[in-house]
């Protein structure tokens, strides 16, 4: 049982070939291998393969279960497999909008890749790491930065990409997405055509990538209002997405088909595909929420398992370990106390702001306005709320052209519904809701990046999506209770005091 038989190797290779074309079959083969081997490194390789297969199917929760499996933590697992597992974890966490956790695993991948001896293997792994960074930027709408990073990667990995069509195709798709988001459609078409040409030349039946390529092509034609071409490519994409049974891809394709039919005044077809989109959207939301819970549960369990394993392995060094733990605790306590000091100072600032805001409210007596509530179907309300949560997690609110009408269009709803839900759940009108997100964004920038405290107010206004210096200052003061300049001076004072305490 502990040995890896040649037959298992053959099955494993077969499963690898099926991941992107028949993920269900790949999963069956890999699960069979898991039952017939106890070798940790082979279990990790099969867990990785199964996780990739579930990712192709859009089942993030199952992909998380296998990617974060305890068998993937053994130290004798091949370095390349460790890196691939960490990269897959980073990708899953990115798709679940857990950006900080995703960056942790990307950093682990980078550190491990520096230890790889074989130059070709190292180039391949580091190329994937760079691509994952770029996809994070594109997902968070940092498209200009992503294009710069892609050009740098093309120079850094020029020789490797010349001999690896699959990796080159991934960069073409990334470039197409960036140009598409920037509405530079001519450039986007150039790179989607290049990706499609490479896909055809490889003769590999990668249904997952085919679905993505035709989905992107259909979306580009939709942006050009070439409705018939858009419809044709979206139906091709939908066929591939249905074969691999990926609800996320099917949701995105049905959304674009619904928009296509709405724009081309085909109301009956619009209703069919919009209804399917809403059903799939709810399904995807549930999968994502379940996946996030699974991530946190598995990480907590692994932390506990890790401590137990370490205690068993190094039981002959218990006293030394106890001394180290004690030292770490003391250092952590010291850091915590210092951190609490800093937090106390920030709480003083926050209390000042709250007092100012309270005083402001007292000077302005509120008028009671009786308004009739709009009755919104519960499913529609939940769907819009879920979209608002994702909207808050993104940076789309920094767009100067963002309005109630624009956001309603993106949410596939009407302005009355969206306005009512924002008022009901956030106790704000639309403009105040957007302004609070923008002000919170710039405050976090001021707190996390000291350079921002030295920038002009006009730059901060531009950065946070306001059309002018004066409107930014007015909104900032109305929400925070003091001018931007006063707030920045308070932060500078707090930083200086913290620095003095550190030096002391």
GROMACS .gro file of C-alpha atoms in nm:
model
  504
    1UNK     CA    1   0.000   0.000   0.000
    2UNK     CA    2   0.288   0.238   0.076
    3UNK     CA    3   0.444   0.192  -0.269
    4UNK     CA    4   0.338   0.369  -0.585
    5UNK     CA    5   0.267   0.109  -0.851
    6UNK     CA    6   0.328   0.170  -1.224
    7UNK     CA    7  -0.045   0.122  -1.281
    8UNK     CA    8  -0.116   0.411  -1.042
    9UNK     CA    9   0.126   0.631  -1.234
   10UNK     CA   10  -0.057   0.551  -1.558
   11UNK     CA   11  -0.392   0.629  -1.399
   12UNK     CA   12  -0.257   0.953  -1.257
   13UNK     CA   13  -0.128   1.064  -1.600
   14UNK     CA   14  -0.466   0.978  -1.751
   15UNK     CA   15  -0.646   1.182  -1.485
   16UNK     CA   16  -0.417   1.481  -1.552
   17UNK     CA   17  -0.513   1.473  -1.919
   18UNK     CA   18  -0.885   1.475  -1.830
   19UNK     CA   19  -0.888   1.765  -1.579
   20UNK     CA   20  -0.992   2.036  -1.827
   21UNK     CA   21  -1.202   1.819  -2.060
   22UNK     CA   22  -1.375   1.568  -1.829
   23UNK     CA   23  -1.320   1.680  -1.469
   24UNK     CA   24  -1.574   1.432  -1.328
   25UNK     CA   25  -1.376   1.138  -1.470
   26UNK     CA   26  -1.047   1.289  -1.351
   27UNK     CA   27  -1.192   1.314  -1.000
   28UNK     CA   28  -1.309   0.949  -1.004
   29UNK     CA   29  -0.964   0.824  -1.108
   30UNK     CA   30  -0.776   1.039  -0.855
   31UNK     CA   31  -1.011   0.940  -0.570
   32UNK     CA   32  -0.953   0.574  -0.657
   33UNK     CA   33  -0.575   0.630  -0.637
   34UNK     CA   34  -0.614   0.803  -0.299
   35UNK     CA   35  -0.786   0.493  -0.162
   36UNK     CA   36  -0.506   0.262  -0.276
   37UNK     CA   37  -0.198   0.452  -0.156
   38UNK     CA   38  -0.071   0.579   0.176
   39UNK     CA   39   0.232   0.760   0.041
   40UNK     CA   40   0.196   1.126   0.157
   41UNK     CA   41   0.358   1.284  -0.149
   42UNK     CA   42   0.135   1.088  -0.387
   43UNK     CA   43  -0.173   1.177  -0.181
   44UNK     CA   44  -0.075   1.545  -0.211
   45UNK     CA   45  -0.035   1.519  -0.590
   46UNK     CA   46  -0.378   1.358  -0.622
   47UNK     CA   47  -0.536   1.613  -0.388
   48UNK     CA   48  -0.392   1.884  -0.611
   49UNK     CA   49  -0.533   1.716  -0.922
   50UNK     CA   50  -0.879   1.676  -0.766
   51UNK     CA   51  -0.880   2.039  -0.643
   52UNK     CA   52  -0.792   2.158  -0.996
   53UNK     CA   53  -1.074   1.943  -1.138
   54UNK     CA   54  -1.330   2.092  -0.897
   55UNK     CA   55  -1.203   2.439  -0.985
   56UNK     CA   56  -1.272   2.362  -1.352
   57UNK     CA   57  -1.625   2.265  -1.245
   58UNK     CA   58  -1.662   2.591  -1.049
   59UNK     CA   59  -1.712   2.401  -0.720
   60UNK     CA   60  -1.491   2.622  -0.504
   61UNK     CA   61  -1.595   2.449  -0.182
   62UNK     CA   62  -1.477   2.104  -0.293
   63UNK     CA   63  -1.164   2.258  -0.445
   64UNK     CA   64  -1.089   2.420  -0.107
   65UNK     CA   65  -1.137   2.089   0.076
   66UNK     CA   66  -0.874   1.912  -0.136
   67UNK     CA   67  -0.634   2.208  -0.173
   68UNK     CA   68  -0.620   2.259   0.206
   69UNK     CA   69  -0.615   1.886   0.290
   70UNK     CA   70  -0.381   1.790   0.576
   71UNK     CA   71  -0.190   1.544   0.354
   72UNK     CA   72  -0.063   1.844   0.156
   73UNK     CA   73   0.141   1.964   0.456
   74UNK     CA   74   0.398   1.682   0.481
   75UNK     CA   75   0.755   1.808   0.450
   76UNK     CA   76   0.875   1.539   0.208
   77UNK     CA   77   0.634   1.645  -0.068
   78UNK     CA   78   0.829   1.749  -0.384
   79UNK     CA   79   0.908   2.120  -0.393
   80UNK     CA   80   0.729   2.178  -0.725
   81UNK     CA   81   0.411   2.018  -0.587
   82UNK     CA   82   0.428   2.232  -0.273
   83UNK     CA   83   0.452   2.544  -0.489
   84UNK     CA   84   0.160   2.436  -0.710
   85UNK     CA   85  -0.054   2.368  -0.401
   86UNK     CA   86   0.024   2.713  -0.258
   87UNK     CA   87  -0.051   2.872  -0.597
   88UNK     CA   88  -0.387   2.694  -0.616
   89UNK     CA   89  -0.468   2.811  -0.263
   90UNK     CA   90  -0.381   3.168  -0.366
   91UNK     CA   91  -0.606   3.141  -0.672
   92UNK     CA   92  -0.902   3.003  -0.474
   93UNK     CA   93  -0.867   3.273  -0.209
   94UNK     CA   94  -0.849   3.540  -0.482
   95UNK     CA   95  -1.170   3.411  -0.638
   96UNK     CA   96  -1.333   3.427  -0.292
   97UNK     CA   97  -1.212   3.789  -0.244
   98UNK     CA   98  -0.984   3.687   0.047
   99UNK     CA   99  -0.702   3.900  -0.092
  100UNK     CA  100  -0.477   3.921   0.216
  101UNK     CA  101  -0.480   3.544   0.264
  102UNK     CA  102  -0.420   3.495  -0.109
  103UNK     CA  103  -0.110   3.717  -0.093
  104UNK     CA  104   0.029   3.504   0.193
  105UNK     CA  105   0.024   3.190  -0.022
  106UNK     CA  106   0.166   3.377  -0.322
  107UNK     CA  107   0.456   3.488  -0.104
  108UNK     CA  108   0.509   3.129   0.013
  109UNK     CA  109   0.513   3.015  -0.350
  110UNK     CA  110   0.772   3.277  -0.440
  111UNK     CA  111   0.997   3.185  -0.147
  112UNK     CA  112   0.981   2.815  -0.235
  113UNK     CA  113   1.041   2.877  -0.607
  114UNK     CA  114   1.374   3.043  -0.526
  115UNK     CA  115   1.491   2.702  -0.397
  116UNK     CA  116   1.413   2.517  -0.721
  117UNK     CA  117   1.737   2.403  -0.889
  118UNK     CA  118   1.614   2.319  -1.239
  119UNK     CA  119   1.598   2.644  -1.439
  120UNK     CA  120   1.312   2.535  -1.669
  121UNK     CA  121   1.101   2.422  -1.374
  122UNK     CA  122   1.180   2.743  -1.189
  123UNK     CA  123   1.082   2.955  -1.491
  124UNK     CA  124   0.754   2.767  -1.524
  125UNK     CA  125   0.664   2.808  -1.156
  126UNK     CA  126   0.772   3.172  -1.133
  127UNK     CA  127   0.581   3.245  -1.453
  128UNK     CA  128   0.264   3.106  -1.290
  129UNK     CA  129   0.329   3.311  -0.976
  130UNK     CA  130   0.367   3.629  -1.182
  131UNK     CA  131   0.049   3.549  -1.374
  132UNK     CA  132  -0.146   3.501  -1.050
  133UNK     CA  133  -0.030   3.847  -0.934
  134UNK     CA  134  -0.150   3.992  -1.266
  135UNK     CA  135  -0.490   3.820  -1.244
  136UNK     CA  136  -0.534   3.964  -0.895
  137UNK     CA  137  -0.473   4.313  -1.039
  138UNK     CA  138  -0.722   4.255  -1.323
  139UNK     CA  139  -0.989   4.117  -1.087
  140UNK     CA  140  -0.952   4.429  -0.872
  141UNK     CA  141  -0.970   4.653  -1.184
  142UNK     CA  142  -0.606   4.766  -1.167
  143UNK     CA  143  -0.584   4.711  -1.541
  144UNK     CA  144  -0.316   4.966  -1.632
  145UNK     CA  145  -0.083   4.821  -1.369
  146UNK     CA  146  -0.164   4.470  -1.495
  147UNK     CA  147  -0.065   4.561  -1.853
  148UNK     CA  148   0.268   4.696  -1.729
  149UNK     CA  149   0.325   4.374  -1.530
  150UNK     CA  150   0.237   4.161  -1.835
  151UNK     CA  151   0.491   4.344  -2.052
  152UNK     CA  152   0.757   4.300  -1.782
  153UNK     CA  153   0.674   3.927  -1.756
  154UNK     CA  154   0.699   3.887  -2.135
  155UNK     CA  155   1.053   4.027  -2.119
  156UNK     CA  156   1.151   3.826  -1.809
  157UNK     CA  157   1.015   3.494  -1.944
  158UNK     CA  158   1.062   3.557  -2.317
  159UNK     CA  159   1.253   3.234  -2.386
  160UNK     CA  160   1.022   3.022  -2.170
  161UNK     CA  161   0.700   3.162  -2.325
  162UNK     CA  162   0.835   3.112  -2.676
  163UNK     CA  163   0.846   2.737  -2.611
  164UNK     CA  164   0.530   2.704  -2.401
  165UNK     CA  165   0.208   2.781  -2.586
  166UNK     CA  166  -0.023   2.713  -2.292
  167UNK     CA  167   0.148   2.970  -2.068
  168UNK     CA  168   0.167   3.219  -2.356
  169UNK     CA  169  -0.207   3.177  -2.414
  170UNK     CA  170  -0.275   3.258  -2.047
  171UNK     CA  171  -0.094   3.591  -2.086
  172UNK     CA  172  -0.289   3.667  -2.406
  173UNK     CA  173  -0.615   3.608  -2.217
  174UNK     CA  174  -0.500   3.826  -1.928
  175UNK     CA  175  -0.407   4.104  -2.169
  176UNK     CA  176  -0.743   4.075  -2.346
  177UNK     CA  177  -0.930   4.107  -2.015
  178UNK     CA  178  -0.731   4.416  -1.916
  179UNK     CA  179  -0.792   4.589  -2.251
  180UNK     CA  180  -1.160   4.489  -2.242
  181UNK     CA  181  -1.206   4.644  -1.896
  182UNK     CA  182  -1.031   4.959  -2.022
  183UNK     CA  183  -1.275   4.960  -2.317
  184UNK     CA  184  -0.985   4.939  -2.566
  185UNK     CA  185  -1.174   4.688  -2.777
  186UNK     CA  186  -0.944   4.682  -3.083
  187UNK     CA  187  -0.650   4.573  -2.867
  188UNK     CA  188  -0.872   4.326  -2.679
  189UNK     CA  189  -0.977   4.161  -3.008
  190UNK     CA  190  -0.612   4.127  -3.113
  191UNK     CA  191  -0.524   3.924  -2.804
  192UNK     CA  192  -0.841   3.712  -2.792
  193UNK     CA  193  -0.770   3.615  -3.155
  194UNK     CA  194  -0.412   3.523  -3.059
  195UNK     CA  195  -0.540   3.313  -2.767
  196UNK     CA  196  -0.791   3.137  -2.992
  197UNK     CA  197  -0.522   3.066  -3.254
  198UNK     CA  198  -0.295   2.912  -2.989
  199UNK     CA  199  -0.588   2.708  -2.852
  200UNK     CA  200  -0.654   2.564  -3.198
  201UNK     CA  201  -0.284   2.492  -3.262
  202UNK     CA  202  -0.230   2.291  -2.942
  203UNK     CA  203  -0.493   2.029  -3.035
  204UNK     CA  204  -0.567   1.982  -2.665
  205UNK     CA  205  -0.933   1.942  -2.574
  206UNK     CA  206  -0.932   2.203  -2.296
  207UNK     CA  207  -1.306   2.269  -2.260
  208UNK     CA  208  -1.251   2.503  -1.964
  209UNK     CA  209  -1.027   2.740  -2.160
  210UNK     CA  210  -1.248   2.714  -2.467
  211UNK     CA  211  -1.547   2.822  -2.259
  212UNK     CA  212  -1.350   3.119  -2.124
  213UNK     CA  213  -1.217   3.223  -2.467
  214UNK     CA  214  -1.557   3.214  -2.638
  215UNK     CA  215  -1.720   3.384  -2.338
  216UNK     CA  216  -1.468   3.668  -2.363
  217UNK     CA  217  -1.516   3.687  -2.741
  218UNK     CA  218  -1.894   3.702  -2.698
  219UNK     CA  219  -1.854   3.976  -2.436
  220UNK     CA  220  -1.632   4.182  -2.670
  221UNK     CA  221  -1.887   4.159  -2.951
  222UNK     CA  222  -2.157   4.260  -2.701
  223UNK     CA  223  -1.955   4.571  -2.614
  224UNK     CA  224  -1.940   4.647  -2.987
  225UNK     CA  225  -2.318   4.592  -3.012
  226UNK     CA  226  -2.258   4.316  -3.268
  227UNK     CA  227  -2.544   4.121  -3.115
  228UNK     CA  228  -2.558   3.827  -3.357
  229UNK     CA  229  -2.184   3.753  -3.335
  230UNK     CA  230  -2.203   3.794  -2.958
  231UNK     CA  231  -2.493   3.547  -2.940
  232UNK     CA  232  -2.311   3.290  -3.155
  233UNK     CA  233  -1.992   3.294  -2.945
  234UNK     CA  234  -2.179   3.299  -2.614
  235UNK     CA  235  -2.375   2.987  -2.715
  236UNK     CA  236  -2.049   2.810  -2.802
  237UNK     CA  237  -1.911   2.909  -2.460
  238UNK     CA  238  -2.233   2.797  -2.289
  239UNK     CA  239  -2.211   2.453  -2.452
  240UNK     CA  240  -1.858   2.399  -2.317
  241UNK     CA  241  -1.950   2.540  -1.972
  242UNK     CA  242  -2.249   2.302  -1.951
  243UNK     CA  243  -2.033   2.001  -2.043
  244UNK     CA  244  -1.795   2.069  -1.752
  245UNK     CA  245  -2.094   2.182  -1.539
  246UNK     CA  246  -1.938   2.509  -1.420
  247UNK     CA  247  -2.212   2.730  -1.262
  248UNK     CA  248  -1.987   3.040  -1.242
  249UNK     CA  249  -1.913   3.035  -1.616
  250UNK     CA  250  -2.277   2.954  -1.697
  251UNK     CA  251  -2.391   3.244  -1.479
  252UNK     CA  252  -2.159   3.491  -1.657
  253UNK     CA  253  -2.260   3.365  -2.002
  254UNK     CA  254  -2.634   3.377  -1.922
  255UNK     CA  255  -2.590   3.730  -1.789
  256UNK     CA  256  -2.430   3.844  -2.117
  257UNK     CA  257  -2.699   3.665  -2.322
  258UNK     CA  258  -2.970   3.838  -2.118
  259UNK     CA  259  -2.803   4.177  -2.176
  260UNK     CA  260  -2.767   4.094  -2.546
  261UNK     CA  261  -3.138   4.018  -2.585
  262UNK     CA  262  -3.240   4.319  -2.379
  263UNK     CA  263  -3.027   4.549  -2.593
  264UNK     CA  264  -3.158   4.393  -2.915
  265UNK     CA  265  -3.519   4.424  -2.792
  266UNK     CA  266  -3.586   4.048  -2.774
  267UNK     CA  267  -3.782   4.061  -2.449
  268UNK     CA  268  -3.902   3.700  -2.430
  269UNK     CA  269  -3.547   3.563  -2.474
  270UNK     CA  270  -3.416   3.822  -2.229
  271UNK     CA  271  -3.655   3.693  -1.962
  272UNK     CA  272  -3.551   3.328  -2.016
  273UNK     CA  273  -3.178   3.396  -1.981
  274UNK     CA  274  -3.214   3.659  -1.710
  275UNK     CA  275  -3.418   3.414  -1.498
  276UNK     CA  276  -3.148   3.149  -1.550
  277UNK     CA  277  -2.881   3.404  -1.460
  278UNK     CA  278  -3.058   3.488  -1.131
  279UNK     CA  279  -3.089   3.120  -1.037
  280UNK     CA  280  -2.721   3.056  -1.112
  281UNK     CA  281  -2.617   3.376  -0.935
  282UNK     CA  282  -2.784   3.259  -0.613
  283UNK     CA  283  -2.621   2.917  -0.652
  284UNK     CA  284  -2.276   3.075  -0.697
  285UNK     CA  285  -2.327   3.305  -0.399
  286UNK     CA  286  -2.409   3.004  -0.179
  287UNK     CA  287  -2.104   2.813  -0.307
  288UNK     CA  288  -1.877   3.108  -0.236
  289UNK     CA  289  -2.012   3.161   0.116
  290UNK     CA  290  -1.980   2.789   0.196
  291UNK     CA  291  -1.626   2.793   0.055
  292UNK     CA  292  -1.522   3.085   0.276
  293UNK     CA  293  -1.651   2.901   0.585
  294UNK     CA  294  -1.464   2.587   0.478
  295UNK     CA  295  -1.139   2.784   0.434
  296UNK     CA  296  -1.151   2.923   0.787
  297UNK     CA  297  -1.256   2.590   0.943
  298UNK     CA  298  -0.976   2.399   0.768
  299UNK     CA  299  -0.710   2.657   0.852
  300UNK     CA  300  -0.812   2.648   1.219
  301UNK     CA  301  -0.802   2.269   1.219
  302UNK     CA  302  -0.461   2.262   1.049
  303UNK     CA  303  -0.315   2.506   1.296
  304UNK     CA  304  -0.422   2.274   1.577
  305UNK     CA  305  -0.290   1.966   1.394
  306UNK     CA  306   0.040   2.140   1.323
  307UNK     CA  307   0.096   2.215   1.690
  308UNK     CA  308   0.015   1.857   1.789
  309UNK     CA  309   0.251   1.715   1.524
  310UNK     CA  310   0.534   1.946   1.625
  311UNK     CA  311   0.493   1.854   1.992
  312UNK     CA  312   0.511   1.483   1.908
  313UNK     CA  313   0.808   1.516   1.674
  314UNK     CA  314   1.017   1.731   1.906
  315UNK     CA  315   0.911   1.592   2.244
  316UNK     CA  316   1.282   1.548   2.341
  317UNK     CA  317   1.318   1.925   2.317
  318UNK     CA  318   1.012   2.016   2.519
  319UNK     CA  319   1.192   2.242   2.765
  320UNK     CA  320   1.372   2.427   2.489
  321UNK     CA  321   1.047   2.455   2.295
  322UNK     CA  322   0.872   2.585   2.605
  323UNK     CA  323   1.141   2.848   2.649
  324UNK     CA  324   1.106   2.954   2.283
  325UNK     CA  325   0.726   2.968   2.310
  326UNK     CA  326   0.756   3.170   2.628
  327UNK     CA  327   0.998   3.408   2.461
  328UNK     CA  328   0.766   3.442   2.161
  329UNK     CA  329   0.476   3.504   2.399
  330UNK     CA  330   0.668   3.777   2.579
  331UNK     CA  331   0.764   3.940   2.249
  332UNK     CA  332   0.407   3.907   2.124
  333UNK     CA  333   0.279   4.057   2.448
  334UNK     CA  334   0.525   4.346   2.415
  335UNK     CA  335   0.414   4.403   2.055
  336UNK     CA  336   0.050   4.372   2.160
  337UNK     CA  337   0.094   4.632   2.434
  338UNK     CA  338   0.260   4.868   2.189
  339UNK     CA  339  -0.016   4.799   1.941
  340UNK     CA  340  -0.279   4.868   2.206
  341UNK     CA  341  -0.107   5.200   2.275
  342UNK     CA  342  -0.136   5.291   1.910
  343UNK     CA  343  -0.495   5.172   1.901
  344UNK     CA  344  -0.573   5.380   2.208
  345UNK     CA  345  -0.445   5.689   2.032
  346UNK     CA  346  -0.653   5.607   1.723
  347UNK     CA  347  -0.957   5.548   1.944
  348UNK     CA  348  -0.906   5.895   2.086
  349UNK     CA  349  -0.917   6.030   1.731
  350UNK     CA  350  -1.226   5.824   1.655
  351UNK     CA  351  -1.395   5.941   1.976
  352UNK     CA  352  -1.317   6.298   1.875
  353UNK     CA  353  -1.475   6.236   1.538
  354UNK     CA  354  -1.783   6.077   1.697
  355UNK     CA  355  -1.824   6.368   1.938
  356UNK     CA  356  -1.791   6.611   1.649
  357UNK     CA  357  -2.047   6.419   1.449
  358UNK     CA  358  -2.288   6.404   1.744
  359UNK     CA  359  -2.255   6.776   1.800
  360UNK     CA  360  -2.316   6.835   1.432
  361UNK     CA  361  -2.635   6.630   1.445
  362UNK     CA  362  -2.757   6.820   1.750
  363UNK     CA  363  -2.726   7.151   1.568
  364UNK     CA  364  -2.930   7.022   1.275
  365UNK     CA  365  -3.277   6.905   1.386
  366UNK     CA  366  -3.398   6.623   1.165
  367UNK     CA  367  -3.725   6.637   0.977
  368UNK     CA  368  -3.943   6.329   0.979
  369UNK     CA  369  -4.051   6.236   0.630
  370UNK     CA  370  -4.315   5.973   0.583
  371UNK     CA  371  -4.235   5.773   0.274
  372UNK     CA  372  -4.402   5.461   0.147
  373UNK     CA  373  -4.178   5.157   0.132
  374UNK     CA  374  -4.145   4.980  -0.202
  375UNK     CA  375  -4.234   4.612  -0.182
  376UNK     CA  376  -3.944   4.410  -0.326
  377UNK     CA  377  -3.950   4.031  -0.372
  378UNK     CA  378  -3.733   3.864  -0.111
  379UNK     CA  379  -3.518   3.675  -0.368
  380UNK     CA  380  -3.456   3.995  -0.562
  381UNK     CA  381  -3.362   4.180  -0.244
  382UNK     CA  382  -3.117   3.909  -0.138
  383UNK     CA  383  -2.960   3.901  -0.486
  384UNK     CA  384  -2.912   4.279  -0.488
  385UNK     CA  385  -2.772   4.274  -0.135
  386UNK     CA  386  -2.519   4.008  -0.236
  387UNK     CA  387  -2.415   4.220  -0.533
  388UNK     CA  388  -2.379   4.525  -0.305
  389UNK     CA  389  -2.146   4.326  -0.079
  390UNK     CA  390  -1.931   4.231  -0.379
  391UNK     CA  391  -1.949   4.593  -0.500
  392UNK     CA  392  -1.817   4.712  -0.162
  393UNK     CA  393  -1.532   4.459  -0.183
  394UNK     CA  394  -1.435   4.590  -0.527
  395UNK     CA  395  -1.312   4.937  -0.618
  396UNK     CA  396  -1.579   5.014  -0.875
  397UNK     CA  397  -1.716   5.292  -0.654
  398UNK     CA  398  -1.400   5.492  -0.737
  399UNK     CA  399  -1.530   5.539  -1.091
  400UNK     CA  400  -1.625   5.908  -1.129
  401UNK     CA  401  -1.912   5.813  -1.359
  402UNK     CA  402  -2.069   5.584  -1.100
  403UNK     CA  403  -2.435   5.671  -1.051
  404UNK     CA  404  -2.755   5.507  -0.933
  405UNK     CA  405  -2.854   5.443  -1.295
  406UNK     CA  406  -2.514   5.298  -1.388
  407UNK     CA  407  -2.502   5.065  -1.087
  408UNK     CA  408  -2.864   4.958  -1.144
  409UNK     CA  409  -2.770   4.864  -1.499
  410UNK     CA  410  -2.472   4.662  -1.380
  411UNK     CA  411  -2.692   4.488  -1.120
  412UNK     CA  412  -2.964   4.413  -1.378
  413UNK     CA  413  -3.227   4.590  -1.166
  414UNK     CA  414  -3.411   4.921  -1.158
  415UNK     CA  415  -3.312   5.236  -0.973
  416UNK     CA  416  -3.610   5.227  -0.737
  417UNK     CA  417  -3.526   4.878  -0.608
  418UNK     CA  418  -3.157   4.960  -0.564
  419UNK     CA  419  -3.229   5.293  -0.394
  420UNK     CA  420  -3.483   5.134  -0.158
  421UNK     CA  421  -3.245   4.851  -0.055
  422UNK     CA  422  -2.956   5.091   0.010
  423UNK     CA  423  -3.187   5.311   0.218
  424UNK     CA  424  -3.326   5.012   0.410
  425UNK     CA  425  -3.001   4.827   0.484
  426UNK     CA  426  -2.748   5.112   0.497
  427UNK     CA  427  -2.973   5.395   0.620
  428UNK     CA  428  -2.833   5.617   0.346
  429UNK     CA  429  -2.930   5.742   0.007
  430UNK     CA  430  -2.723   5.630  -0.291
  431UNK     CA  431  -2.490   5.933  -0.302
  432UNK     CA  432  -2.411   5.910   0.070
  433UNK     CA  433  -2.351   5.534   0.036
  434UNK     CA  434  -2.099   5.588  -0.247
  435UNK     CA  435  -1.935   5.886  -0.072
  436UNK     CA  436  -1.884   5.687   0.249
  437UNK     CA  437  -1.715   5.406   0.056
  438UNK     CA  438  -1.486   5.656  -0.116
  439UNK     CA  439  -1.399   5.842   0.206
  440UNK     CA  440  -1.336   5.511   0.386
  441UNK     CA  441  -1.108   5.406   0.099
  442UNK     CA  442  -0.893   5.722   0.117
  443UNK     CA  443  -0.878   5.706   0.499
  444UNK     CA  444  -0.746   5.349   0.479
  445UNK     CA  445  -0.487   5.467   0.226
  446UNK     CA  446  -0.381   5.749   0.461
  447UNK     CA  447  -0.347   5.504   0.749
  448UNK     CA  448  -0.163   5.231   0.560
  449UNK     CA  449   0.064   5.434   0.331
  450UNK     CA  450   0.254   5.728   0.483
  451UNK     CA  451   0.317   5.872   0.137
  452UNK     CA  452  -0.050   5.963   0.109
  453UNK     CA  453  -0.019   6.209   0.399
  454UNK     CA  454   0.221   6.415   0.187
  455UNK     CA  455   0.003   6.427  -0.125
  456UNK     CA  456  -0.207   6.731  -0.218
  457UNK     CA  457  -0.576   6.727  -0.133
  458UNK     CA  458  -0.653   6.748  -0.505
  459UNK     CA  459  -0.466   6.419  -0.560
  460UNK     CA  460  -0.659   6.252  -0.276
  461UNK     CA  461  -0.984   6.377  -0.432
  462UNK     CA  462  -0.887   6.234  -0.771
  463UNK     CA  463  -0.769   5.906  -0.616
  464UNK     CA  464  -1.098   5.850  -0.430
  465UNK     CA  465  -1.321   5.922  -0.729
  466UNK     CA  466  -1.434   6.281  -0.663
  467UNK     CA  467  -1.464   6.524  -0.950
  468UNK     CA  468  -1.310   6.819  -0.767
  469UNK     CA  469  -1.107   6.929  -0.466
  470UNK     CA  470  -1.398   7.124  -0.320
  471UNK     CA  471  -1.656   6.843  -0.345
  472UNK     CA  472  -1.410   6.601  -0.180
  473UNK     CA  473  -1.340   6.841   0.107
  474UNK     CA  474  -1.710   6.912   0.159
  475UNK     CA  475  -1.808   6.544   0.163
  476UNK     CA  476  -1.510   6.449   0.382
  477UNK     CA  477  -1.603   6.706   0.645
  478UNK     CA  478  -1.974   6.615   0.635
  479UNK     CA  479  -1.894   6.247   0.699
  480UNK     CA  480  -1.588   6.266   0.928
  481UNK     CA  481  -1.661   6.594   1.104
  482UNK     CA  482  -1.334   6.769   1.017
  483UNK     CA  483  -1.148   6.879   0.707
  484UNK     CA  484  -0.904   6.645   0.528
  485UNK     CA  485  -0.610   6.863   0.631
  486UNK     CA  486  -0.707   6.848   1.000
  487UNK     CA  487  -0.751   6.471   0.986
  488UNK     CA  488  -0.409   6.426   0.818
  489UNK     CA  489  -0.243   6.644   1.084
  490UNK     CA  490  -0.398   6.425   1.358
  491UNK     CA  491  -0.263   6.112   1.189
  492UNK     CA  492   0.083   6.268   1.153
  493UNK     CA  493   0.083   6.356   1.523
  494UNK     CA  494  -0.015   6.000   1.612
  495UNK     CA  495   0.262   5.857   1.391
  496UNK     CA  496   0.524   6.088   1.545
  497UNK     CA  497   0.421   5.992   1.898
  498UNK     CA  498   0.434   5.621   1.809
  499UNK     CA  499   0.781   5.666   1.659
  500UNK     CA  500   0.905   5.841   1.973
  501UNK     CA  501   0.769   5.557   2.190
  502UNK     CA  502   0.948   5.302   1.968
  503UNK     CA  503   1.282   5.484   1.992
  504UNK     CA  504   1.242   5.514   2.369
   0.00000   0.00000   0.00000
